[in-house]
Amino acid sequence: MHRSLALFILIVTALCADAQQRGRLPDVSSTVKGDLVLPVPLRNPLFNSITETVGQVGLTFQLPVYKGLGLGLGSNMTWFTLKERALNPFIVSGDVRRLVAYGKVQYEQYTGERTFYELSLRIGLAGYDFDCSTCVGQRDPVLYWSLQTGYYVHATDNLAFGLLVGYDNQRARFSAADLGLENFPGRTETTEAGSYQNLIFGLGFSTRLRRSDREAVTW
């Protein structure tokens, strides 16, 4: 995590210096950002072999602070389903839900009148809820952090849509005990070797909380 933080700070510093050399571009304002993404488990072979990802939705409110740097608060929910045949005859069906609440530090910069990008770091707590006939239910919240980037194009003055790519990590490990089992059928491992982590791919929207000078609809 320390290396990722150092890389994030280095990139933001370089982008801030570059932004100062640019001409006049639209300013960054208070926004509400939403995302619809697909987390892909990374280096979690046990979790990946037993679950399928349904998707993740999230919402963030954020404020600019200084020259593109800003702060925000948000939350997201992720759904996974248990594969029907992976745990037969012990578990026939079920799902796993992850709820995250986080604080956010972001850097936004317009690259043109209608386009901008964002780099962000999110740190918070993630809670897992295992729901099946033998599952233990909710687990205690664990540390969550995520690095994410997005590139947005404005559809209107205040509404933009973008492509998102990122990575997240949670300081907990998947185990058979989470499902109320002593072991996984056909496997000798009972606990994942690494912590939960995902690559993130998806779509997002950004709504500026300001009056539009050119459009009848205002926010």
PDB file of C-alpha atoms in Angstrom, residues 62-202:
ATOM      1  CA  GLN A  62     -16.931  15.324  -3.665  1.00  0.00           C
ATOM      2  CA  LEU A  63     -15.664  18.883  -3.324  1.00  0.00           C
ATOM      3  CA  PRO A  64     -12.689  20.648  -4.956  1.00  0.00           C
ATOM      4  CA  VAL A  65     -10.097  21.945  -2.501  1.00  0.00           C
ATOM      5  CA  TYR A  66      -7.083  23.308  -4.356  1.00  0.00           C
ATOM      6  CA  LYS A  67      -6.122  23.346  -8.042  1.00  0.00           C
ATOM      7  CA  GLY A  68      -7.840  20.112  -9.003  1.00  0.00           C
ATOM      8  CA  LEU A  69      -7.258  18.344  -5.707  1.00  0.00           C
ATOM      9  CA  GLY A  70     -10.409  17.466  -3.790  1.00  0.00           C
ATOM     10  CA  LEU A  71     -12.028  15.376  -1.086  1.00  0.00           C
ATOM     11  CA  GLY A  72     -15.093  13.177  -1.102  1.00  0.00           C
ATOM     12  CA  LEU A  73     -17.239  10.656   0.752  1.00  0.00           C
ATOM     13  CA  GLY A  74     -18.928   7.663  -0.774  1.00  0.00           C
ATOM     14  CA  SER A  75     -20.148   4.107  -0.605  1.00  0.00           C
ATOM     15  CA  ASN A  76     -20.546   1.118  -2.899  1.00  0.00           C
ATOM     16  CA  MET A  77     -22.162  -2.303  -2.861  1.00  0.00           C
ATOM     17  CA  THR A  78     -20.863  -5.391  -4.687  1.00  0.00           C
ATOM     18  CA  TRP A  79     -22.751  -8.640  -5.323  1.00  0.00           C
ATOM     19  CA  PHE A  80     -21.317 -12.120  -5.922  1.00  0.00           C
ATOM     20  CA  THR A  81     -23.300 -15.357  -6.373  1.00  0.00           C
ATOM     21  CA  LEU A  82     -22.133 -18.824  -5.320  1.00  0.00           C
ATOM     22  CA  LYS A  83     -21.655 -21.156  -8.283  1.00  0.00           C
ATOM     23  CA  GLU A  84     -24.324 -23.844  -8.200  1.00  0.00           C
ATOM     24  CA  ARG A  85     -22.074 -26.879  -8.603  1.00  0.00           C
ATOM     25  CA  ALA A  86     -18.955 -25.616  -6.843  1.00  0.00           C
ATOM     26  CA  LEU A  87     -20.066 -26.603  -3.342  1.00  0.00           C
ATOM     27  CA  ASN A  88     -22.466 -29.500  -3.949  1.00  0.00           C
ATOM     28  CA  PRO A  89     -23.814 -31.247  -1.949  1.00  0.00           C
ATOM     29  CA  PHE A  90     -23.102 -28.868   0.974  1.00  0.00           C
ATOM     30  CA  ILE A  91     -24.435 -25.612  -0.500  1.00  0.00           C
ATOM     31  CA  VAL A  92     -26.786 -25.401  -3.462  1.00  0.00           C
ATOM     32  CA  SER A  93     -27.195 -21.628  -3.760  1.00  0.00           C
ATOM     33  CA  GLY A  94     -26.334 -18.359  -2.054  1.00  0.00           C
ATOM     34  CA  ASP A  95     -24.572 -15.048  -2.494  1.00  0.00           C
ATOM     35  CA  VAL A  96     -21.937 -12.751  -1.024  1.00  0.00           C
ATOM     36  CA  ARG A  97     -22.422  -9.003  -0.597  1.00  0.00           C
ATOM     37  CA  ARG A  98     -19.714  -6.444   0.119  1.00  0.00           C
ATOM     38  CA  LEU A  99     -20.624  -3.001   1.465  1.00  0.00           C
ATOM     39  CA  VAL A 100     -17.933  -0.299   1.526  1.00  0.00           C
ATOM     40  CA  ALA A 101     -17.896   3.193   3.050  1.00  0.00           C
ATOM     41  CA  TYR A 102     -14.877   5.340   2.209  1.00  0.00           C
ATOM     42  CA  GLY A 103     -13.236   8.735   2.149  1.00  0.00           C
ATOM     43  CA  LYS A 104     -11.761   9.869  -1.137  1.00  0.00           C
ATOM     44  CA  VAL A 105      -8.852  12.027  -2.278  1.00  0.00           C
ATOM     45  CA  GLN A 106      -8.953  12.880  -5.969  1.00  0.00           C
ATOM     46  CA  TYR A 107      -7.236  14.955  -8.611  1.00  0.00           C
ATOM     47  CA  GLU A 108      -9.326  16.168 -11.571  1.00  0.00           C
ATOM     48  CA  GLN A 109      -8.107  18.025 -14.630  1.00  0.00           C
ATOM     49  CA  TYR A 110      -9.879  19.120 -17.808  1.00  0.00           C
ATOM     50  CA  THR A 111      -8.074  18.199 -21.013  1.00  0.00           C
ATOM     51  CA  GLY A 112     -10.478  20.229 -23.169  1.00  0.00           C
ATOM     52  CA  GLU A 113     -13.781  22.074 -22.983  1.00  0.00           C
ATOM     53  CA  ARG A 114     -15.762  18.809 -22.785  1.00  0.00           C
ATOM     54  CA  THR A 115     -13.307  16.202 -21.473  1.00  0.00           C
ATOM     55  CA  PHE A 116     -11.524  15.572 -18.178  1.00  0.00           C
ATOM     56  CA  TYR A 117      -9.817  12.800 -16.232  1.00  0.00           C
ATOM     57  CA  GLU A 118      -9.692  11.872 -12.562  1.00  0.00           C
ATOM     58  CA  LEU A 119      -7.179   9.994 -10.401  1.00  0.00           C
ATOM     59  CA  SER A 120      -8.414   8.935  -6.982  1.00  0.00           C
ATOM     60  CA  LEU A 121      -7.470   7.148  -3.797  1.00  0.00           C
ATOM     61  CA  ARG A 122     -10.211   5.706  -1.581  1.00  0.00           C
ATOM     62  CA  ILE A 123      -9.698   4.459   1.968  1.00  0.00           C
ATOM     63  CA  GLY A 124     -12.413   3.095   4.231  1.00  0.00           C
ATOM     64  CA  LEU A 125     -14.052  -0.002   5.679  1.00  0.00           C
ATOM     65  CA  ALA A 126     -15.498  -3.019   3.878  1.00  0.00           C
ATOM     66  CA  GLY A 127     -17.949  -5.494   5.357  1.00  0.00           C
ATOM     67  CA  TYR A 128     -18.755  -8.902   3.851  1.00  0.00           C
ATOM     68  CA  ASP A 129     -22.134 -10.617   4.252  1.00  0.00           C
ATOM     69  CA  PHE A 130     -22.246 -14.345   3.404  1.00  0.00           C
ATOM     70  CA  ASP A 131     -25.801 -15.518   2.708  1.00  0.00           C
ATOM     71  CA  CYS A 132     -26.470 -19.231   2.261  1.00  0.00           C
ATOM     72  CA  SER A 133     -27.926 -22.184   4.195  1.00  0.00           C
ATOM     73  CA  THR A 134     -24.736 -22.720   6.236  1.00  0.00           C
ATOM     74  CA  CYS A 135     -23.092 -19.278   6.011  1.00  0.00           C
ATOM     75  CA  VAL A 136     -21.924 -17.315   9.050  1.00  0.00           C
ATOM     76  CA  GLY A 137     -23.559 -14.045   7.919  1.00  0.00           C
ATOM     77  CA  GLN A 138     -21.825 -10.703   8.376  1.00  0.00           C
ATOM     78  CA  ARG A 139     -18.134 -10.460   9.115  1.00  0.00           C
ATOM     79  CA  ASP A 140     -16.494  -7.581  11.013  1.00  0.00           C
ATOM     80  CA  PRO A 141     -15.486  -4.618   8.783  1.00  0.00           C
ATOM     81  CA  VAL A 142     -11.916  -4.610   7.461  1.00  0.00           C
ATOM     82  CA  LEU A 143      -9.606  -1.990   5.955  1.00  0.00           C
ATOM     83  CA  TYR A 144     -10.389  -1.175   2.323  1.00  0.00           C
ATOM     84  CA  TRP A 145      -8.370   0.900  -0.140  1.00  0.00           C
ATOM     85  CA  SER A 146      -8.606   1.489  -3.858  1.00  0.00           C
ATOM     86  CA  LEU A 147      -6.786   3.325  -6.655  1.00  0.00           C
ATOM     87  CA  GLN A 148      -8.924   4.348  -9.617  1.00  0.00           C
ATOM     88  CA  THR A 149      -8.741   6.431 -12.773  1.00  0.00           C
ATOM     89  CA  GLY A 150     -11.493   7.642 -15.079  1.00  0.00           C
ATOM     90  CA  TYR A 151     -11.777   9.580 -18.326  1.00  0.00           C
ATOM     91  CA  TYR A 152     -15.024  11.523 -18.858  1.00  0.00           C
ATOM     92  CA  VAL A 153     -16.776  13.250 -21.758  1.00  0.00           C
ATOM     93  CA  HIS A 154     -19.534  15.814 -21.173  1.00  0.00           C
ATOM     94  CA  ALA A 155     -22.943  15.031 -22.698  1.00  0.00           C
ATOM     95  CA  THR A 156     -24.294  18.351 -21.357  1.00  0.00           C
ATOM     96  CA  ASP A 157     -22.728  21.212 -19.426  1.00  0.00           C
ATOM     97  CA  ASN A 158     -23.278  19.441 -16.114  1.00  0.00           C
ATOM     98  CA  LEU A 159     -23.473  15.739 -16.989  1.00  0.00           C
ATOM     99  CA  ALA A 160     -20.528  13.627 -18.127  1.00  0.00           C
ATOM    100  CA  PHE A 161     -20.008   9.908 -18.722  1.00  0.00           C
ATOM    101  CA  GLY A 162     -16.713   8.069 -18.426  1.00  0.00           C
ATOM    102  CA  LEU A 163     -14.707   4.870 -18.541  1.00  0.00           C
ATOM    103  CA  LEU A 164     -13.260   3.619 -15.247  1.00  0.00           C
ATOM    104  CA  VAL A 165     -10.289   1.376 -14.452  1.00  0.00           C
ATOM    105  CA  GLY A 166      -8.977   0.607 -10.987  1.00  0.00           C
ATOM    106  CA  TYR A 167      -7.796  -1.744  -8.273  1.00  0.00           C
ATOM    107  CA  ASP A 168      -9.053  -2.445  -4.758  1.00  0.00           C
ATOM    108  CA  ASN A 169      -7.768  -4.389  -1.755  1.00  0.00           C
ATOM    109  CA  GLN A 170      -9.366  -5.533   1.499  1.00  0.00           C
ATOM    110  CA  ARG A 171      -7.358  -6.732   4.476  1.00  0.00           C
ATOM    111  CA  ALA A 172      -9.170 -10.043   4.948  1.00  0.00           C
ATOM    112  CA  ARG A 173      -8.932 -13.533   3.487  1.00  0.00           C
ATOM    113  CA  PHE A 174     -11.677 -15.802   2.186  1.00  0.00           C
ATOM    114  CA  SER A 175     -11.978 -19.117   4.024  1.00  0.00           C
ATOM    115  CA  ALA A 176     -14.237 -22.170   4.200  1.00  0.00           C
ATOM    116  CA  ALA A 177     -15.378 -20.979   7.637  1.00  0.00           C
ATOM    117  CA  ASP A 178     -17.069 -17.974   5.985  1.00  0.00           C
ATOM    118  CA  LEU A 179     -19.460 -20.452   4.365  1.00  0.00           C
ATOM    119  CA  GLY A 180     -19.848 -22.533   7.523  1.00  0.00           C
ATOM    120  CA  LEU A 181     -17.688 -25.354   6.096  1.00  0.00           C
ATOM    121  CA  GLU A 182     -14.565 -27.071   7.391  1.00  0.00           C
ATOM    122  CA  ASN A 183     -13.030 -27.329   3.910  1.00  0.00           C
ATOM    123  CA  PHE A 184     -13.769 -26.799   0.237  1.00  0.00           C
ATOM    124  CA  PRO A 185     -14.929 -29.885  -1.726  1.00  0.00           C
ATOM    125  CA  GLY A 186     -12.039 -31.390  -3.675  1.00  0.00           C
ATOM    126  CA  ARG A 187      -9.445 -28.961  -2.295  1.00  0.00           C
ATOM    127  CA  THR A 188      -6.840 -29.177   0.426  1.00  0.00           C
ATOM    128  CA  GLU A 189      -6.747 -25.389   1.047  1.00  0.00           C
ATOM    129  CA  THR A 190      -9.151 -24.019   3.622  1.00  0.00           C
ATOM    130  CA  THR A 191      -8.083 -20.336   3.473  1.00  0.00           C
ATOM    131  CA  GLU A 192      -7.153 -18.075   0.571  1.00  0.00           C
ATOM    132  CA  ALA A 193      -3.403 -17.378   0.404  1.00  0.00           C
ATOM    133  CA  GLY A 194      -3.877 -13.651  -0.254  1.00  0.00           C
ATOM    134  CA  SER A 195      -6.278 -10.909   0.774  1.00  0.00           C
ATOM    135  CA  TYR A 196      -9.364  -9.966  -1.240  1.00  0.00           C
ATOM    136  CA  GLN A 197      -8.343  -7.862  -4.238  1.00  0.00           C
ATOM    137  CA  ASN A 198      -9.965  -6.934  -7.525  1.00  0.00           C
ATOM    138  CA  LEU A 199      -9.304  -5.248 -10.833  1.00  0.00           C
ATOM    139  CA  ILE A 200     -12.121  -2.823 -11.683  1.00  0.00           C
ATOM    140  CA  PHE A 201     -13.566  -2.067 -15.120  1.00  0.00           C
ATOM    141  CA  GLY A 202     -16.748  -0.167 -15.853  1.00  0.00           C
TER     142      GLY A 202
END
